[in-house]
GROMACS .gro file of C-alpha atoms in nm:
model
  413
    1MET     CA    1   8.151   6.767  10.322
    2PHE     CA    2   8.362   6.449  10.356
    3SER     CA    3   8.693   6.485  10.551
    4PRO     CA    4   8.951   6.205  10.564
    5PHE     CA    5   9.059   6.343  10.905
    6ARG     CA    6   8.887   6.287  11.242
    7ASP     CA    7   8.944   6.412  11.593
    8ALA     CA    8   8.950   6.193  11.901
    9ASP     CA    9   8.563   6.177  11.909
   10GLY     CA   10   8.537   6.086  11.542
   11THR     CA   11   8.419   6.427  11.434
   12PRO     CA   12   8.540   6.533  11.088
   13LYS     CA   13   8.816   6.791  11.092
   14ALA     CA   14   8.820   7.111  10.881
   15LEU     CA   15   9.136   7.180  10.683
   16ALA     CA   16   9.249   7.442  10.929
   17GLU     CA   17   9.236   7.188  11.213
   18VAL     CA   18   9.450   6.920  11.044
   19THR     CA   19   9.794   6.849  11.195
   20TRP     CA   20  10.098   6.651  11.088
   21GLU     CA   21  10.002   6.372  11.326
   22ASP     CA   22   9.660   6.335  11.147
   23LEU     CA   23   9.838   6.222  10.830
   24SER     CA   24   9.872   5.875  10.987
   25GLN     CA   25   9.497   5.840  10.944
   26LEU     CA   26   9.543   5.819  10.569
   27ALA     CA   27   9.707   5.478  10.598
   28ASP     CA   28   9.363   5.318  10.642
   29LEU     CA   29   9.201   5.499  10.351
   30ASP     CA   30   9.203   5.421   9.984
   31GLU     CA   31   9.193   5.668   9.697
   32GLY     CA   32   8.842   5.711   9.563
   33PHE     CA   33   8.576   5.951   9.449
   34VAL     CA   34   8.669   6.224   9.703
   35LEU     CA   35   9.032   6.136   9.785
   36GLU     CA   36   9.348   6.129   9.574
   37PHE     CA   37   9.718   6.094   9.667
   38LYS     CA   38  10.029   6.208   9.491
   39ARG     CA   39  10.375   6.103   9.612
   40ASP     CA   40  10.575   6.385   9.443
   41TYR     CA   41  10.528   6.747   9.348
   42ASN     CA   42  10.705   6.722   9.014
   43PRO     CA   43  10.621   6.885   8.673
   44SER     CA   44  10.401   6.593   8.579
   45VAL     CA   45  10.189   6.631   8.896
   46GLN     CA   46  10.174   7.004   8.856
   47ARG     CA   47  10.023   6.961   8.514
   48LYS     CA   48   9.761   6.726   8.654
   49ILE     CA   49   9.653   6.939   8.954
   50PRO     CA   50   9.419   7.174   8.755
   51LYS     CA   51   9.237   6.873   8.608
   52ILE     CA   52   9.210   6.705   8.952
   53VAL     CA   53   9.086   7.025   9.120
   54ALA     CA   54   8.834   7.093   8.839
   55SER     CA   55   8.706   6.730   8.858
   56PHE     CA   56   8.642   6.756   9.235
   57ALA     CA   57   8.463   7.090   9.188
   58ASN     CA   58   8.246   6.938   8.916
   59SER     CA   59   8.162   6.645   9.137
   60ARG     CA   60   8.109   6.649   9.518
   61GLY     CA   61   8.431   6.809   9.615
   62GLY     CA   62   8.732   6.615   9.754
   63TRP     CA   63   9.081   6.614   9.895
   64LEU     CA   64   9.419   6.600   9.713
   65VAL     CA   65   9.713   6.513   9.937
   66VAL     CA   66  10.062   6.557   9.785
   67GLY     CA   67  10.340   6.387   9.972
   68ILE     CA   68  10.162   6.051  10.032
   69SER     CA   69  10.253   5.744   9.828
   70ASP     CA   70   9.972   5.602   9.613
   71ASP     CA   71  10.038   5.241   9.708
   72GLU     CA   72  10.149   5.220  10.069
   73HIS     CA   73   9.998   5.557  10.176
   74ALA     CA   74  10.324   5.634  10.354
   75VAL     CA   75  10.421   5.997  10.421
   76CYS     CA   76  10.686   6.110  10.168
   77PRO     CA   77  10.754   6.477  10.247
   78ILE     CA   78  10.798   6.717   9.955
   79ALA     CA   79  11.009   7.033   9.953
   80ARG     CA   80  10.852   7.351  10.073
   81PRO     CA   81  10.857   7.619   9.799
   82GLN     CA   82  10.958   7.976   9.868
   83ALA     CA   83  10.606   8.105   9.774
   84ASP     CA   84  10.289   8.010   9.955
   85PHE     CA   85  10.128   7.695   9.812
   86GLY     CA   86   9.784   7.861   9.816
   87GLN     CA   87   9.914   8.131   9.584
   88ILE     CA   88  10.100   7.885   9.361
   89LEU     CA   89   9.792   7.661   9.314
   90GLY     CA   90   9.566   7.968   9.276
   91GLU     CA   91   9.779   8.096   8.991
   92LEU     CA   92   9.799   7.750   8.841
   93CYS     CA   93   9.424   7.710   8.842
   94ARG     CA   94   9.364   8.068   8.715
   95ARG     CA   95   9.575   7.984   8.406
   96HIS     CA   96   9.418   7.645   8.336
   97VAL     CA   97   9.066   7.632   8.487
   98SER     CA   98   8.760   7.846   8.420
   99PRO     CA   99   8.574   7.960   8.620
  100ALA     CA  100   8.799   7.973   8.924
  101PRO     CA  101   8.728   7.657   9.132
  102PRO     CA  102   8.666   7.680   9.509
  103PHE     CA  103   8.955   7.528   9.703
  104ASP     CA  104   9.191   7.588   9.994
  105ALA     CA  105   9.541   7.460  10.051
  106ARG     CA  106   9.769   7.403  10.355
  107PHE     CA  107  10.127   7.293  10.378
  108LEU     CA  108  10.192   7.082  10.687
  109PRO     CA  109  10.562   7.103  10.768
  110ASP     CA  110  10.748   6.794  10.895
  111PRO     CA  111  10.833   6.842  11.263
  112ALA     CA  112  11.172   6.692  11.196
  113ASP     CA  113  11.251   6.919  10.897
  114ASP     CA  114  11.029   7.220  10.836
  115ALA     CA  115  11.177   7.266  10.489
  116ARG     CA  116  10.979   6.969  10.385
  117GLY     CA  117  10.621   6.852  10.446
  118VAL     CA  118  10.286   6.750  10.294
  119LEU     CA  119  10.049   6.959  10.087
  120VAL     CA  120   9.677   6.910  10.165
  121VAL     CA  121   9.424   7.060   9.924
  122ARG     CA  122   9.048   7.062   9.999
  123VAL     CA  123   8.826   7.132   9.701
  124ASP     CA  124   8.462   7.230   9.752
  125GLU     CA  125   8.177   7.126   9.530
  126GLY     CA  126   8.149   7.413   9.287
  127ASP     CA  127   7.845   7.640   9.276
  128PHE     CA  128   7.874   7.726   8.909
  129PRO     CA  129   7.990   7.426   8.705
  130PRO     CA  130   8.116   7.317   8.464
  131TYR     CA  131   8.471   7.394   8.565
  132ILE     CA  132   8.677   7.360   8.248
  133ALA     CA  133   9.036   7.251   8.270
  134ASP     CA  134   9.233   7.332   7.948
  135GLY     CA  135   8.916   7.299   7.741
  136VAL     CA  136   8.791   6.977   7.895
  137VAL     CA  137   8.510   6.923   8.153
  138GLU     CA  138   8.658   6.677   8.398
  139ILE     CA  139   8.455   6.479   8.655
  140ARG     CA  140   8.547   6.214   8.912
  141GLU     CA  141   8.530   5.856   8.789
  142GLY     CA  142   8.608   5.636   9.085
  143SER     CA  143   8.962   5.727   9.195
  144THR     CA  144   9.053   5.916   8.880
  145SER     CA  145   8.936   6.202   8.668
  146GLY     CA  146   8.783   6.179   8.321
  147PRO     CA  147   8.591   6.391   8.069
  148ALA     CA  148   8.222   6.442   8.121
  149THR     CA  149   7.983   6.360   7.842
  150GLY     CA  150   7.612   6.375   7.765
  151ALA     CA  151   7.384   6.360   8.069
  152ALA     CA  152   7.665   6.458   8.307
  153LEU     CA  153   7.720   6.787   8.118
  154VAL     CA  154   7.343   6.858   8.120
  155GLU     CA  155   7.336   6.803   8.491
  156LEU     CA  156   7.635   7.039   8.552
  157TYR     CA  157   7.481   7.318   8.351
  158GLY     CA  158   7.145   7.259   8.525
  159LYS     CA  159   7.308   7.288   8.867
  160ALA     CA  160   7.467   7.631   8.776
  161THR     CA  161   7.139   7.759   8.644
  162GLY     CA  162   6.959   7.652   8.961
  163ARG     CA  163   7.217   7.815   9.186
  164ARG     CA  164   7.191   8.150   8.997
  165ARG     CA  165   6.812   8.128   9.037
  166GLU     CA  166   6.855   8.059   9.406
  167ILE     CA  167   7.079   8.364   9.453
  168ALA     CA  168   6.834   8.582   9.260
  169GLU     CA  169   6.555   8.470   9.488
  170PHE     CA  170   6.764   8.550   9.793
  171CYS     CA  171   6.829   8.902   9.680
  172HIS     CA  172   6.516   9.078   9.802
  173ARG     CA  173   6.439   9.236  10.135
  174THR     CA  174   6.266   9.011  10.391
  175VAL     CA  175   6.272   9.233  10.700
  176PHE     CA  176   5.947   9.435  10.728
  177TYR     CA  177   5.952   9.811  10.703
  178PRO     CA  178   5.658  10.046  10.678
  179ALA     CA  179   5.576  10.178  10.333
  180GLU     CA  180   5.593  10.542  10.448
  181GLY     CA  181   5.845  10.735  10.651
  182ALA     CA  182   5.768  10.995  10.917
  183ASP     CA  183   5.706  11.259  10.645
  184GLY     CA  184   5.431  11.049  10.487
  185ARG     CA  185   5.643  10.986  10.177
  186PRO     CA  186   5.763  10.640  10.063
  187LEU     CA  187   6.046  10.528  10.287
  188PRO     CA  188   6.385  10.527  10.100
  189LEU     CA  189   6.591  10.218  10.172
  190PHE     CA  190   6.929  10.077  10.074
  191ASP     CA  191   6.959   9.696  10.078
  192LEU     CA  192   7.278   9.495  10.066
  193TYR     CA  193   7.255   9.121   9.998
  194LEU     CA  194   7.541   8.882  10.074
  195TYR     CA  195   7.481   8.521   9.976
  196HIS     CA  196   7.715   8.267  10.124
  197LEU     CA  197   7.825   8.026   9.848
  198GLY     CA  198   7.902   7.662   9.920
  199ARG     CA  199   7.666   7.676  10.211
  200SER     CA  200   7.548   7.372  10.399
  201ALA     CA  201   7.194   7.254  10.344
  202ALA     CA  202   7.171   7.139  10.709
  203ALA     CA  203   7.014   7.366  10.965
  204PRO     CA  204   7.269   7.501  11.216
  205SER     CA  205   7.273   7.358  11.569
  206ARG     CA  206   7.186   7.571  11.865
  207ASP     CA  207   7.555   7.591  11.956
  208GLU     CA  208   7.636   7.717  11.604
  209VAL     CA  209   7.362   7.984  11.621
  210ALA     CA  210   7.491   8.092  11.957
  211THR     CA  211   7.840   8.124  11.810
  212HIS     CA  212   7.703   8.334  11.527
  213VAL     CA  213   7.517   8.566  11.768
  214ALA     CA  214   7.822   8.607  11.996
  215ALA     CA  215   8.035   8.702  11.692
  216MET     CA  216   7.775   8.951  11.577
  217ARG     CA  217   7.746   9.100  11.930
  218GLY     CA  218   8.118   9.138  11.931
  219ALA     CA  219   8.110   9.323  11.602
  220PHE     CA  220   7.849   9.563  11.743
  221SER     CA  221   8.053   9.607  12.061
  222ARG     CA  222   8.369   9.697  11.862
  223GLN     CA  223   8.178   9.997  11.728
  224GLY     CA  224   8.040  10.089  12.068
  225ALA     CA  225   7.688   9.989  11.973
  226SER     CA  226   7.437   9.773  12.154
  227CYS     CA  227   7.303   9.467  11.977
  228HIS     CA  228   6.933   9.370  11.999
  229VAL     CA  229   6.840   9.031  11.854
  230SER     CA  230   6.499   8.925  11.734
  231HIS     CA  231   6.410   8.576  11.604
  232ALA     CA  232   6.242   8.516  11.270
  233HIS     CA  233   6.132   8.186  11.119
  234ASP     CA  234   6.469   8.107  10.951
  235SER     CA  235   6.694   8.398  11.050
  236LEU     CA  236   6.798   8.639  11.326
  237ILE     CA  237   6.735   9.012  11.294
  238LEU     CA  238   6.989   9.241  11.468
  239ARG     CA  239   6.951   9.610  11.537
  240THR     CA  240   7.135   9.880  11.728
  241ALA     CA  241   6.818   9.977  11.912
  242LEU     CA  242   6.521   9.793  12.065
  243PRO     CA  243   6.250   9.755  11.799
  244ALA     CA  244   5.973   9.998  11.883
  245GLY     CA  245   5.709   9.807  11.689
  246PRO     CA  246   5.622   9.712  11.328
  247ARG     CA  247   5.671  10.075  11.214
  248ASP     CA  248   6.030  10.093  11.352
  249VAL     CA  249   6.261  10.223  11.084
  250HIS     CA  250   6.609  10.146  11.239
  251SER     CA  251   6.872   9.979  11.029
  252ALA     CA  252   6.866   9.600  11.048
  253ILE     CA  253   7.098   9.307  10.969
  254GLU     CA  254   6.931   8.970  10.886
  255LEU     CA  255   7.161   8.681  10.962
  256PHE     CA  256   7.085   8.331  10.826
  257GLY     CA  257   7.201   7.996  10.955
  258ASP     CA  258   7.449   7.952  10.675
  259GLU     CA  259   7.589   8.302  10.742
  260SER     CA  260   7.427   8.464  10.441
  261MET     CA  261   7.332   8.820  10.538
  262LYS     CA  262   7.104   9.102  10.436
  263LEU     CA  263   7.146   9.464  10.546
  264THR     CA  264   6.872   9.724  10.520
  265VAL     CA  265   6.957  10.092  10.595
  266PRO     CA  266   6.681  10.359  10.581
  267ALA     CA  267   6.800  10.698  10.457
  268VAL     CA  268   6.815  10.977  10.715
  269LEU     CA  269   6.533  11.214  10.629
  270LEU     CA  270   6.546  11.582  10.708
  271ASN     CA  271   6.317  11.684  10.990
  272SER     CA  272   6.063  11.963  10.931
  273GLU     CA  273   6.292  12.239  11.042
  274GLU     CA  274   6.587  12.110  10.837
  275ARG     CA  275   6.362  12.060  10.534
  276ALA     CA  276   6.220  12.417  10.557
  277ARG     CA  277   6.575  12.553  10.573
  278ALA     CA  278   6.685  12.344  10.280
  279VAL     CA  279   6.382  12.437  10.072
  280ALA     CA  280   6.443  12.806  10.140
  281THR     CA  281   6.806  12.777  10.023
  282MET     CA  282   6.707  12.592   9.707
  283ARG     CA  283   6.427  12.835   9.633
  284LYS     CA  284   6.679  13.117   9.637
  285LEU     CA  285   6.889  12.922   9.393
  286GLY     CA  286   6.589  12.844   9.176
  287LEU     CA  287   6.665  12.476   9.177
  288PHE     CA  288   6.332  12.306   9.236
  289SER     CA  289   5.972  12.354   9.349
  290PRO     CA  290   5.949  12.339   9.729
  291ASP     CA  291   5.647  12.109   9.697
  292GLU     CA  292   5.853  11.848   9.519
  293GLY     CA  293   6.155  11.648   9.618
  294HIS     CA  294   6.239  11.402   9.888
  295LEU     CA  295   6.543  11.525  10.085
  296ILE     CA  296   6.786  11.317  10.288
  297ASP     CA  297   7.080  11.418  10.508
  298ALA     CA  298   7.383  11.325  10.299
  299ARG     CA  299   7.642  11.313  10.570
  300ALA     CA  300   7.424  11.132  10.827
  301THR     CA  301   7.307  10.876  10.571
  302LEU     CA  302   7.662  10.808  10.460
  303ARG     CA  303   7.765  10.760  10.824
  304ARG     CA  304   7.477  10.522  10.881
  305VAL     CA  305   7.537  10.310  10.571
  306SER     CA  306   7.910  10.287  10.635
  307SER     CA  307   7.868  10.210  11.005
  308MET     CA  308   7.616   9.933  10.953
  309ALA     CA  309   7.821   9.774  10.668
  310SER     CA  310   8.129   9.786  10.887
  311LEU     CA  311   7.952   9.550  11.125
  312LEU     CA  312   7.947   9.286  10.848
  313ASP     CA  313   8.327   9.331  10.795
  314HIS     CA  314   8.389   9.285  11.170
  315TYR     CA  315   8.166   8.976  11.174
  316VAL     CA  316   8.337   8.788  10.886
  317ARG     CA  317   8.676   8.875  11.035
  318ALA     CA  318   8.572   8.736  11.377
  319ARG     CA  319   8.432   8.421  11.211
  320HIS     CA  320   8.745   8.375  10.992
  321ILE     CA  321   8.534   8.383  10.678
  322ALA     CA  322   8.664   8.510  10.347
  323TRP     CA  323   8.443   8.751  10.157
  324GLN     CA  324   8.548   8.564   9.845
  325GLY     CA  325   8.301   8.295   9.949
  326TYR     CA  326   8.007   8.531   9.894
  327ALA     CA  327   7.800   8.672   9.608
  328VAL     CA  328   7.685   9.031   9.659
  329ALA     CA  329   7.418   9.264   9.520
  330TYR     CA  330   7.245   9.582   9.633
  331GLU     CA  331   6.906   9.732   9.584
  332LEU     CA  332   6.760  10.082   9.600
  333GLU     CA  333   6.401  10.109   9.723
  334ASN     CA  334   6.194  10.428   9.702
  335MET     CA  335   6.514  10.619   9.601
  336ALA     CA  336   6.405  10.752   9.262
  337GLY     CA  337   6.437  11.134   9.273
  338ILE     CA  338   6.587  11.143   9.623
  339ILE     CA  339   6.784  11.461   9.682
  340LEU     CA  340   7.107  11.467   9.885
  341TRP     CA  341   7.125  11.762  10.118
  342SER     CA  342   7.391  11.921  10.335
  343ASP     CA  343   7.426  12.255  10.503
  344ASP     CA  344   7.797  12.246  10.427
  345PRO     CA  345   7.901  12.560  10.237
  346VAL     CA  346   8.103  12.345   9.988
  347TYR     CA  347   7.792  12.150   9.901
  348GLN     CA  348   7.578  12.459   9.862
  349ALA     CA  349   7.839  12.629   9.642
  350TYR     CA  350   7.855  12.308   9.435
  351ILE     CA  351   7.477  12.282   9.376
  352ALA     CA  352   7.453  12.652   9.295
  353GLU     CA  353   7.679  12.581   8.996
  354LYS     CA  354   7.599  12.220   8.908
  355GLY     CA  355   7.254  12.161   9.047
  356VAL     CA  356   7.137  11.930   9.320
  357LEU     CA  357   7.260  11.575   9.362
  358SER     CA  358   6.979  11.320   9.326
  359CYS     CA  359   6.912  10.962   9.240
  360GLY     CA  360   6.840  10.989   8.872
  361THR     CA  361   6.727  10.631   8.809
  362THR     CA  362   6.417  10.435   8.898
  363ASP     CA  363   6.442  10.181   9.183
  364CYS     CA  364   6.661   9.892   9.081
  365ARG     CA  365   6.859   9.594   9.191
  366SER     CA  366   7.224   9.562   9.088
  367ARG     CA  367   7.373   9.271   8.910
  368VAL     CA  368   7.514   8.993   9.125
  369ARG     CA  369   7.893   9.007   9.177
  370TYR     CA  370   8.084   8.692   9.269
  371LEU     CA  371   8.360   8.790   9.504
  372ASP     CA  372   8.588   8.495   9.410
  373ASP     CA  373   8.630   8.632   9.056
  374GLY     CA  374   8.978   8.774   9.124
  375ASP     CA  375   8.856   9.133   9.100
  376HIS     CA  376   8.731   9.163   9.458
  377ASP     CA  377   9.023   9.031   9.660
  378SER     CA  378   9.024   9.349   9.878
  379PHE     CA  379   8.643   9.357   9.913
  380ARG     CA  380   8.508   9.541  10.216
  381ALA     CA  381   8.133   9.568  10.278
  382ARG     CA  382   8.174   9.918  10.418
  383GLN     CA  383   8.343  10.053  10.104
  384PHE     CA  384   8.117   9.869   9.865
  385ALA     CA  385   7.795   9.983  10.034
  386GLY     CA  386   7.903  10.341  10.085
  387SER     CA  387   8.036  10.392   9.733
  388HIS     CA  388   7.746  10.233   9.550
  389PHE     CA  389   7.478  10.404   9.755
  390PHE     CA  390   7.623  10.750   9.704
  391GLU     CA  391   7.714  10.706   9.343
  392ALA     CA  392   7.355  10.608   9.282
  393CYS     CA  393   7.255  10.937   9.446
  394GLY     CA  394   7.474  11.139   9.222
  395LEU     CA  395   7.779  11.187   9.443
  396PRO     CA  396   8.086  11.195   9.204
  397LEU     CA  397   8.312  10.947   9.379
  398GLY     CA  398   8.643  10.899   9.202
  399SER     CA  399   8.599  11.199   8.971
  400PRO     CA  400   8.924  11.373   8.858
  401ASP     CA  401   8.746  11.705   8.875
  402PRO     CA  402   8.889  11.903   9.176
  403GLN     CA  403   8.548  12.056   9.246
  404ASP     CA  404   8.398  11.705   9.267
  405SER     CA  405   8.677  11.586   9.492
  406ALA     CA  406   8.628  11.881   9.725
  407LEU     CA  407   8.267  11.802   9.753
  408VAL     CA  408   8.327  11.436   9.832
  409ASP     CA  409   8.585  11.529  10.098
  410ALA     CA  410   8.340  11.781  10.253
  411LEU     CA  411   8.063  11.517  10.284
  412LEU     CA  412   8.298  11.247  10.410
  413ARG     CA  413   8.444  11.463  10.692
   0.00000   0.00000   0.00000
């Protein structure tokens, strides 16, 4: 994306890298399709900001700089508000623009008076246009914003449809796993898909890939796990153990160049001795035929899902990426009829009264959730993966029933 700011080598600067001294570079630039200046932050400008932000999001993105005169491009510091400008503009756009446009804002304080400064807003090209400001679809027209009509509207709707199709195509497992587990039954898998919105179409450089790998190795190290990296045609596959061959069933993270990610976690199956003990217990309770049922270790599987998803949280934190820049979905494979099992007395007392916990739906993929919708500001991959996997398997998370709560506590210990 265009940046009006450059470093000493002429490389475009990201918003986080811009300094007060960089503002002098704006003297040589004119307002245009991707750049707009405002001298003051007064009520009139505040009313225009949602329209400007929406027009950039509907076009190719752009930069709004408040505290720069339109004519001479001189720095004219504005007063710093008590609240954070990012929060102020976020609330302003939530009230006036739908859907929420992708933008970031920084206030650069004046070194001579930190109560005043310049507001710099970077707006990304939106993934799901049109972005509608107070009932009007605004697009960039030269150095100003104006309403879109006819072909421009068709193009915007077509872009949103294409992006949703692209996300849907991304949301399927691409790491190979054998069709059957060690018990000869279909291998139960939980897949988590995290699509990075606003991603660059350019392939990452070797240095960028190395940076991604280093951050992922750091995430593994934080959890005391080793990190083994395999190369695929357009991704990296990361595991906690050396791959033993094509029938290896260890959990895997697939990391793409744009930092989209896929996580696949095989459920922990009971070994023959554990299964025999579980079948004997359930036979006494008259719960199911011992020849039926696919049993997984509830506590071990929860630990595996949570641990692997935590690696993704550590990674985005290390890379200074916000989860709000992602779309997320999950998928259950070969999970239909799976029975959760635990030797815990609380679990066994529970199933004696209420029956076994099992996945009561056919295999399915969830709807896509967009984490910038305002409902996922506290999103964590660990919590999302763990809760959705076990709710799908019948574990009553969040139930007000004390017996349900006691069961959840027992399995989470």
